[in-house]
Amino acid sequence: MFSKKNLKWLSVLATLIMAFVQLGGALVTKTGSADGCGSDWPLCHGAFLPQNLPIQTLIELSHRAVSGISMLVVLWLAIVAWKHIGYIKEVKPLSIISVGFLVIQALVGAAAVMWQQNSYTLALHFGISLISFSSVFVLTLIIFEIDRKYEADELFIRKPLRIYTWIMAIVVYLTIYTGALVRHKEASLAYGKWPLPFDDIIPHNVQDWVNFTHRGMALIAFIWILLTFIYAVKNYSHNRTIRFGYTSAFVLVVLQVITGALSMMTNVNLFIALLHALFITILFGLIAYFIVLMLRTIRSGG
């Protein structure tokens, strides 16, 4: 059960389940299912499985079930990784972060159900679970690195690209927070047409300002990732980890912009909205991996 041979499939399983947790949280918010179990937690309307199961209750119960399963699988992965590859410097911190932030995510979610937190606090929930997903995602990449299929161990990231990447991480996280705030403020269709309502460009209420701020952060994120991608490909063309990684980041931000625009044009089509959440989840996980690579360079005296 805790043997080393389980590491690869277990890490992939944990990553997939954590992705479903992210999508489940977005689904709960998009469908207005946050109150699907009333103000009860961990029970639902006072029962483990209530007799009356409208769609909102089913969605909320499914999200809770997947979150519970994710806790078990991620804990299992953390134990196996700690036991067998704990000698790799990043493994133990990542194991602690993945489990720790998963617990924090569950507590914040429970608090939101029982005490009805405000939108600004609720928006943190997605970001907290995103950190847990990213740590599992990076741990998975490290596990597959052991086969030496990538040259990531020998990679030396110079200071300019490190600065670009740190700024990228901050900008993307702020974009994620404002995006979550758009959902919780029910401001997805506020402010008007995409990219701008040129006939009336000034925001008029809180929802308009929230939507406007998210669009601005998304534009900054797109431009910064484009600049970082150009710099990385130009200066690290010999290194496939950098070339493929930063190219993937740029493709993901393009897909993020496209699904964001389509979400507005289709009056927040649920499938498109979930794709929007999925792309930003993978993008942030990729940025987290870049950060691990940069920390290795710093440790080596770079």
mmCIF file of C-alpha atoms in Angstrom:
data_model
loop_
_atom_site.group_PDB
_atom_site.id
_atom_site.type_symbol
_atom_site.label_atom_id
_atom_site.label_comp_id
_atom_site.label_asym_id
_atom_site.label_seq_id
_atom_site.Cartn_x
_atom_site.Cartn_y
_atom_site.Cartn_z
ATOM 1 C CA MET A 1 0.000 0.000 0.000
ATOM 2 C CA PHE A 2 2.861 2.386 0.825
ATOM 3 C CA SER A 3 5.419 0.916 -1.581
ATOM 4 C CA LYS A 4 7.451 3.036 -3.969
ATOM 5 C CA LYS A 5 5.907 1.379 -7.034
ATOM 6 C CA ASN A 6 2.630 3.151 -6.220
ATOM 7 C CA LEU A 7 4.149 6.635 -6.497
ATOM 8 C CA LYS A 8 3.515 7.368 -10.168
ATOM 9 C CA TRP A 9 -0.076 6.237 -10.518
ATOM 10 C CA LEU A 10 -0.909 7.649 -7.085
ATOM 11 C CA SER A 11 0.512 11.069 -7.983
ATOM 12 C CA VAL A 12 -1.462 11.150 -11.242
ATOM 13 C CA LEU A 13 -4.629 10.112 -9.401
ATOM 14 C CA ALA A 14 -4.096 12.793 -6.744
ATOM 15 C CA THR A 15 -3.534 15.473 -9.409
ATOM 16 C CA LEU A 16 -6.703 14.495 -11.284
ATOM 17 C CA ILE A 17 -8.793 14.432 -8.112
ATOM 18 C CA MET A 18 -7.451 17.836 -7.060
ATOM 19 C CA ALA A 19 -8.380 19.179 -10.505
ATOM 20 C CA PHE A 20 -11.906 17.852 -9.969
ATOM 21 C CA VAL A 21 -11.982 19.599 -6.583
ATOM 22 C CA GLN A 22 -11.127 22.885 -8.334
ATOM 23 C CA LEU A 23 -13.777 22.334 -11.004
ATOM 24 C CA GLY A 24 -16.291 21.219 -8.388
ATOM 25 C CA GLY A 25 -15.810 24.425 -6.439
ATOM 26 C CA ALA A 26 -16.322 26.464 -9.615
ATOM 27 C CA LEU A 27 -19.424 24.394 -10.453
ATOM 28 C CA VAL A 28 -20.891 24.996 -6.995
ATOM 29 C CA THR A 29 -20.455 28.751 -7.366
ATOM 30 C CA LYS A 30 -21.595 28.952 -10.990
ATOM 31 C CA THR A 31 -24.793 26.987 -10.329
ATOM 32 C CA GLY A 32 -25.607 28.742 -7.059
ATOM 33 C CA SER A 33 -25.309 25.461 -5.149
ATOM 34 C CA ALA A 34 -23.333 26.789 -2.175
ATOM 35 C CA ASP A 35 -26.510 26.610 -0.058
ATOM 36 C CA GLY A 36 -27.468 23.196 -1.418
ATOM 37 C CA CYS A 37 -27.105 21.679 2.058
ATOM 38 C CA GLY A 38 -28.371 24.708 3.950
ATOM 39 C CA SER A 39 -26.101 25.850 6.771
ATOM 40 C CA ASP A 40 -25.208 22.302 7.843
ATOM 41 C CA TRP A 41 -21.685 20.873 7.678
ATOM 42 C CA PRO A 42 -20.565 18.073 7.500
ATOM 43 C CA LEU A 43 -24.216 16.935 7.428
ATOM 44 C CA CYS A 44 -26.610 18.065 4.717
ATOM 45 C CA HIS A 45 -29.976 19.418 5.885
ATOM 46 C CA GLY A 46 -29.386 17.576 9.148
ATOM 47 C CA ALA A 47 -28.742 14.179 7.542
ATOM 48 C CA PHE A 48 -25.828 12.299 6.043
ATOM 49 C CA LEU A 49 -27.869 11.800 2.856
ATOM 50 C CA PRO A 50 -31.145 13.782 2.783
ATOM 51 C CA GLN A 51 -34.192 12.251 1.120
ATOM 52 C CA ASN A 52 -34.898 15.345 -0.947
ATOM 53 C CA LEU A 53 -32.102 15.800 -3.505
ATOM 54 C CA PRO A 54 -32.617 18.773 -5.845
ATOM 55 C CA ILE A 55 -29.823 19.489 -8.310
ATOM 56 C CA GLN A 56 -28.167 22.110 -6.076
ATOM 57 C CA THR A 57 -27.984 19.633 -3.202
ATOM 58 C CA LEU A 58 -26.548 16.932 -5.471
ATOM 59 C CA ILE A 59 -23.856 19.297 -6.736
ATOM 60 C CA GLU A 60 -22.878 20.422 -3.220
ATOM 61 C CA LEU A 61 -22.858 16.836 -1.898
ATOM 62 C CA SER A 62 -20.753 15.648 -4.851
ATOM 63 C CA HIS A 63 -18.233 18.439 -4.252
ATOM 64 C CA ARG A 64 -17.993 17.529 -0.566
ATOM 65 C CA ALA A 65 -17.539 13.847 -1.443
ATOM 66 C CA VAL A 66 -14.760 14.556 -3.973
ATOM 67 C CA SER A 67 -13.066 16.890 -1.472
ATOM 68 C CA GLY A 68 -13.161 14.163 1.172
ATOM 69 C CA ILE A 69 -11.708 11.583 -1.224
ATOM 70 C CA SER A 70 -9.001 14.061 -2.247
ATOM 71 C CA MET A 71 -7.927 14.411 1.382
ATOM 72 C CA LEU A 72 -7.386 10.661 1.679
ATOM 73 C CA VAL A 73 -5.566 10.308 -1.651
ATOM 74 C CA VAL A 74 -3.328 13.357 -1.133
ATOM 75 C CA LEU A 75 -2.460 12.203 2.384
ATOM 76 C CA TRP A 76 -1.621 8.754 0.991
ATOM 77 C CA LEU A 77 0.589 10.323 -1.678
ATOM 78 C CA ALA A 78 2.317 12.551 0.881
ATOM 79 C CA ILE A 79 3.133 9.577 3.117
ATOM 80 C CA VAL A 80 4.482 7.435 0.247
ATOM 81 C CA ALA A 81 6.512 10.313 -1.207
ATOM 82 C CA TRP A 82 7.910 11.291 2.220
ATOM 83 C CA LYS A 83 8.896 7.684 2.903
ATOM 84 C CA HIS A 84 10.554 6.831 -0.414
ATOM 85 C CA ILE A 85 11.789 10.067 -2.038
ATOM 86 C CA GLY A 86 11.973 12.369 0.966
ATOM 87 C CA TYR A 87 15.677 12.828 0.224
ATOM 88 C CA ILE A 88 14.667 15.157 -2.640
ATOM 89 C CA LYS A 89 14.646 18.599 -1.037
ATOM 90 C CA GLU A 90 11.263 19.737 -2.371
ATOM 91 C CA VAL A 91 9.296 16.598 -1.493
ATOM 92 C CA LYS A 92 8.739 17.117 2.233
ATOM 93 C CA PRO A 93 7.743 20.817 1.997
ATOM 94 C CA LEU A 94 5.405 20.043 -0.915
ATOM 95 C CA SER A 95 3.838 17.155 1.011
ATOM 96 C CA ILE A 96 3.180 19.426 3.996
ATOM 97 C CA ILE A 97 1.780 22.230 1.817
ATOM 98 C CA SER A 98 -0.497 19.909 -0.169
ATOM 99 C CA VAL A 99 -2.093 18.376 2.935
ATOM 100 C CA GLY A 100 -2.019 21.570 4.999
ATOM 101 C CA PHE A 101 -3.730 23.770 2.420
ATOM 102 C CA LEU A 102 -6.253 21.023 1.690
ATOM 103 C CA VAL A 103 -7.231 21.095 5.374
ATOM 104 C CA ILE A 104 -7.393 24.909 5.326
ATOM 105 C CA GLN A 105 -9.531 24.752 2.186
ATOM 106 C CA ALA A 106 -11.969 22.351 3.890
ATOM 107 C CA LEU A 107 -12.192 24.590 6.979
ATOM 108 C CA VAL A 108 -12.790 27.724 4.897
ATOM 109 C CA GLY A 109 -15.464 25.874 2.935
ATOM 110 C CA ALA A 110 -17.129 24.699 6.138
ATOM 111 C CA ALA A 111 -17.007 28.237 7.568
ATOM 112 C CA ALA A 112 -18.590 29.583 4.397
ATOM 113 C CA VAL A 113 -21.481 27.121 4.747
ATOM 114 C CA MET A 114 -22.076 27.646 8.464
ATOM 115 C CA TRP A 115 -21.419 31.371 8.846
ATOM 116 C CA GLN A 116 -22.062 32.804 5.378
ATOM 117 C CA GLN A 117 -18.755 34.616 4.771
ATOM 118 C CA ASN A 118 -18.650 37.738 2.605
ATOM 119 C CA SER A 119 -17.666 37.554 -1.070
ATOM 120 C CA TYR A 120 -14.149 38.877 -0.504
ATOM 121 C CA THR A 121 -13.411 36.069 1.966
ATOM 122 C CA LEU A 122 -15.092 33.421 -0.182
ATOM 123 C CA ALA A 123 -12.922 34.409 -3.139
ATOM 124 C CA LEU A 124 -9.886 33.240 -1.151
ATOM 125 C CA HIS A 125 -11.279 29.701 -1.116
ATOM 126 C CA PHE A 126 -10.398 29.021 -4.753
ATOM 127 C CA GLY A 127 -6.897 30.447 -4.277
ATOM 128 C CA ILE A 128 -6.253 28.325 -1.184
ATOM 129 C CA SER A 129 -7.319 25.113 -2.916
ATOM 130 C CA LEU A 130 -5.239 26.170 -5.924
ATOM 131 C CA ILE A 131 -2.091 26.168 -3.776
ATOM 132 C CA SER A 132 -2.897 22.630 -2.650
ATOM 133 C CA PHE A 133 -3.487 21.535 -6.264
ATOM 134 C CA SER A 134 -0.241 23.165 -7.389
ATOM 135 C CA SER A 135 1.817 21.431 -4.702
ATOM 136 C CA VAL A 136 0.375 18.046 -5.734
ATOM 137 C CA PHE A 137 0.942 18.878 -9.410
ATOM 138 C CA VAL A 138 4.581 19.846 -8.788
ATOM 139 C CA LEU A 139 5.115 16.769 -6.621
ATOM 140 C CA THR A 140 3.842 14.664 -9.528
ATOM 141 C CA LEU A 141 6.291 16.305 -11.941
ATOM 142 C CA ILE A 142 9.144 15.684 -9.501
ATOM 143 C CA ILE A 143 8.165 12.018 -9.211
ATOM 144 C CA PHE A 144 8.314 11.655 -13.003
ATOM 145 C CA GLU A 145 11.621 13.579 -13.040
ATOM 146 C CA ILE A 146 13.259 10.708 -11.178
ATOM 147 C CA ASP A 147 13.444 8.747 -14.455
ATOM 148 C CA ARG A 148 15.717 11.502 -15.839
ATOM 149 C CA LYS A 149 13.452 12.056 -18.818
ATOM 150 C CA TYR A 150 13.914 15.800 -18.385
ATOM 151 C CA GLU A 151 17.023 17.890 -17.808
ATOM 152 C CA ALA A 152 15.337 19.910 -15.048
ATOM 153 C CA ASP A 153 17.955 18.972 -12.444
ATOM 154 C CA GLU A 154 20.727 20.562 -14.504
ATOM 155 C CA LEU A 155 18.698 23.643 -15.404
ATOM 156 C CA PHE A 156 20.183 27.006 -14.447
ATOM 157 C CA ILE A 157 17.660 29.869 -14.530
ATOM 158 C CA ARG A 158 19.358 33.251 -14.605
ATOM 159 C CA LYS A 159 18.140 36.240 -12.598
ATOM 160 C CA PRO A 160 16.175 38.086 -15.354
ATOM 161 C CA LEU A 161 13.903 35.098 -16.034
ATOM 162 C CA ARG A 162 13.495 34.537 -12.286
ATOM 163 C CA ILE A 163 12.255 38.119 -11.882
ATOM 164 C CA TYR A 164 9.901 37.737 -14.863
ATOM 165 C CA THR A 165 8.510 34.526 -13.355
ATOM 166 C CA TRP A 166 8.027 35.863 -9.819
ATOM 167 C CA ILE A 167 6.061 38.810 -11.193
ATOM 168 C CA MET A 168 4.088 36.409 -13.389
ATOM 169 C CA ALA A 169 3.142 34.334 -10.332
ATOM 170 C CA ILE A 170 1.920 37.410 -8.424
ATOM 171 C CA VAL A 171 -0.028 38.812 -11.371
ATOM 172 C CA VAL A 172 -1.685 35.471 -12.145
ATOM 173 C CA TYR A 173 -2.658 34.913 -8.499
ATOM 174 C CA LEU A 174 -4.264 38.368 -8.331
ATOM 175 C CA THR A 175 -6.077 37.583 -11.583
ATOM 176 C CA ILE A 176 -7.343 34.349 -10.043
ATOM 177 C CA TYR A 177 -8.556 36.155 -6.919
ATOM 178 C CA THR A 178 -10.410 38.820 -8.909
ATOM 179 C CA GLY A 179 -11.903 36.077 -11.104
ATOM 180 C CA ALA A 180 -13.183 34.228 -8.038
ATOM 181 C CA LEU A 181 -14.556 37.531 -6.742
ATOM 182 C CA VAL A 182 -16.435 37.995 -10.027
ATOM 183 C CA ARG A 183 -18.149 34.638 -9.430
ATOM 184 C CA HIS A 184 -18.998 35.302 -5.794
ATOM 185 C CA LYS A 185 -20.242 38.832 -6.525
ATOM 186 C CA GLU A 186 -22.330 37.411 -9.394
ATOM 187 C CA ALA A 187 -20.645 39.954 -11.627
ATOM 188 C CA SER A 188 -19.885 37.711 -14.618
ATOM 189 C CA LEU A 189 -22.184 39.687 -16.899
ATOM 190 C CA ALA A 190 -21.605 43.063 -15.280
ATOM 191 C CA TYR A 191 -19.921 46.009 -16.994
ATOM 192 C CA GLY A 192 -21.178 45.123 -20.467
ATOM 193 C CA LYS A 193 -19.640 43.824 -23.676
ATOM 194 C CA TRP A 194 -16.191 42.266 -24.071
ATOM 195 C CA PRO A 195 -13.488 43.549 -24.173
ATOM 196 C CA LEU A 196 -15.018 46.926 -23.263
ATOM 197 C CA PRO A 197 -18.473 48.508 -23.547
ATOM 198 C CA PHE A 198 -17.208 51.437 -25.611
ATOM 199 C CA ASP A 199 -20.571 53.221 -25.495
ATOM 200 C CA ASP A 200 -20.364 53.436 -21.680
ATOM 201 C CA ILE A 201 -16.851 52.657 -20.498
ATOM 202 C CA ILE A 202 -17.134 53.965 -16.903
ATOM 203 C CA PRO A 203 -18.088 51.351 -14.212
ATOM 204 C CA HIS A 204 -21.196 52.399 -12.262
ATOM 205 C CA ASN A 205 -21.511 49.979 -9.322
ATOM 206 C CA VAL A 206 -19.549 47.421 -7.287
ATOM 207 C CA GLN A 207 -20.239 44.578 -9.718
ATOM 208 C CA ASP A 208 -19.035 46.707 -12.624
ATOM 209 C CA TRP A 209 -15.845 47.575 -10.747
ATOM 210 C CA VAL A 210 -15.166 43.942 -9.820
ATOM 211 C CA ASN A 211 -15.621 42.812 -13.428
ATOM 212 C CA PHE A 212 -13.573 45.763 -14.732
ATOM 213 C CA THR A 213 -10.736 44.983 -12.285
ATOM 214 C CA HIS A 214 -10.662 41.332 -13.330
ATOM 215 C CA ARG A 215 -10.514 42.262 -17.014
ATOM 216 C CA GLY A 216 -7.648 44.634 -16.267
ATOM 217 C CA MET A 217 -5.736 41.964 -14.326
ATOM 218 C CA ALA A 218 -6.374 39.430 -17.106
ATOM 219 C CA LEU A 219 -4.943 41.872 -19.663
ATOM 220 C CA ILE A 220 -1.858 42.490 -17.501
ATOM 221 C CA ALA A 221 -1.404 38.726 -17.015
ATOM 222 C CA PHE A 222 -1.664 38.096 -20.763
ATOM 223 C CA ILE A 223 0.871 40.803 -21.640
ATOM 224 C CA TRP A 224 3.307 39.761 -18.910
ATOM 225 C CA ILE A 225 3.162 36.059 -19.798
ATOM 226 C CA LEU A 226 3.665 36.977 -23.468
ATOM 227 C CA LEU A 227 6.783 38.999 -22.587
ATOM 228 C CA THR A 228 8.080 36.224 -20.319
ATOM 229 C CA PHE A 229 7.433 33.600 -22.997
ATOM 230 C CA ILE A 230 9.323 35.635 -25.635
ATOM 231 C CA TYR A 231 12.271 36.165 -23.280
ATOM 232 C CA ALA A 232 12.397 32.509 -22.201
ATOM 233 C CA VAL A 233 12.208 31.044 -25.716
ATOM 234 C CA LYS A 234 14.768 33.533 -27.046
ATOM 235 C CA ASN A 235 17.319 33.001 -24.274
ATOM 236 C CA TYR A 236 16.773 29.320 -23.413
ATOM 237 C CA SER A 237 16.093 27.858 -26.854
ATOM 238 C CA HIS A 238 18.520 25.016 -26.091
ATOM 239 C CA ASN A 239 16.556 23.843 -23.044
ATOM 240 C CA ARG A 240 13.358 21.916 -23.720
ATOM 241 C CA THR A 241 12.084 22.194 -20.131
ATOM 242 C CA ILE A 242 12.051 25.996 -20.358
ATOM 243 C CA ARG A 243 10.982 26.086 -23.993
ATOM 244 C CA PHE A 244 8.090 23.669 -23.530
ATOM 245 C CA GLY A 245 7.117 25.004 -20.093
ATOM 246 C CA TYR A 246 6.859 28.691 -20.984
ATOM 247 C CA THR A 247 5.263 27.919 -24.346
ATOM 248 C CA SER A 248 2.619 25.915 -22.465
ATOM 249 C CA ALA A 249 2.089 28.844 -20.092
ATOM 250 C CA PHE A 250 1.479 31.195 -23.021
ATOM 251 C CA VAL A 251 -0.924 28.748 -24.711
ATOM 252 C CA LEU A 252 -2.838 28.370 -21.444
ATOM 253 C CA VAL A 253 -3.205 32.127 -20.944
ATOM 254 C CA VAL A 254 -4.442 32.470 -24.544
ATOM 255 C CA LEU A 255 -7.035 29.746 -23.868
ATOM 256 C CA GLN A 256 -7.908 31.521 -20.636
ATOM 257 C CA VAL A 257 -8.577 34.786 -22.478
ATOM 258 C CA ILE A 258 -10.625 33.022 -25.169
ATOM 259 C CA THR A 259 -12.819 31.143 -22.672
ATOM 260 C CA GLY A 260 -13.238 34.321 -20.612
ATOM 261 C CA ALA A 261 -14.501 36.186 -23.682
ATOM 262 C CA LEU A 262 -16.715 33.272 -24.764
ATOM 263 C CA SER A 263 -18.128 33.022 -21.255
ATOM 264 C CA MET A 264 -19.482 36.564 -21.575
ATOM 265 C CA MET A 265 -20.631 36.117 -25.167
ATOM 266 C CA THR A 266 -22.603 32.976 -24.237
ATOM 267 C CA ASN A 267 -24.100 34.424 -21.045
ATOM 268 C CA VAL A 268 -21.798 32.288 -18.895
ATOM 269 C CA ASN A 269 -22.186 28.910 -20.553
ATOM 270 C CA LEU A 270 -21.405 26.375 -17.814
ATOM 271 C CA PHE A 271 -19.041 24.202 -19.892
ATOM 272 C CA ILE A 272 -17.010 27.208 -21.034
ATOM 273 C CA ALA A 273 -16.903 28.588 -17.498
ATOM 274 C CA LEU A 274 -15.504 25.278 -16.211
ATOM 275 C CA LEU A 275 -12.882 25.241 -18.962
ATOM 276 C CA HIS A 276 -11.971 28.783 -17.881
ATOM 277 C CA ALA A 277 -11.381 27.509 -14.333
ATOM 278 C CA LEU A 278 -9.452 24.457 -15.576
ATOM 279 C CA PHE A 279 -7.009 26.435 -17.725
ATOM 280 C CA ILE A 280 -6.110 28.855 -14.924
ATOM 281 C CA THR A 281 -5.674 25.915 -12.531
ATOM 282 C CA ILE A 282 -3.165 24.197 -14.821
ATOM 283 C CA LEU A 283 -1.414 27.505 -15.538
ATOM 284 C CA PHE A 284 -0.847 28.233 -11.865
ATOM 285 C CA GLY A 285 0.392 24.680 -11.281
ATOM 286 C CA LEU A 286 2.902 25.190 -14.089
ATOM 287 C CA ILE A 287 4.072 28.484 -12.580
ATOM 288 C CA ALA A 288 4.536 26.708 -9.243
ATOM 289 C CA TYR A 289 6.838 24.243 -11.014
ATOM 290 C CA PHE A 290 8.841 27.139 -12.476
ATOM 291 C CA ILE A 291 9.255 28.472 -8.931
ATOM 292 C CA VAL A 292 10.638 25.121 -7.750
ATOM 293 C CA LEU A 293 13.144 25.153 -10.624
ATOM 294 C CA MET A 294 14.166 28.706 -9.713
ATOM 295 C CA LEU A 295 14.652 27.778 -6.056
ATOM 296 C CA ARG A 296 16.954 24.950 -7.150
ATOM 297 C CA THR A 297 19.051 27.481 -9.059
ATOM 298 C CA ILE A 298 19.218 29.778 -6.033
ATOM 299 C CA ARG A 299 20.258 26.889 -3.798
ATOM 300 C CA SER A 300 23.051 26.015 -6.203
ATOM 301 C CA GLY A 301 24.417 29.524 -5.870
ATOM 302 C CA GLY A 302 22.887 30.984 -9.018
#
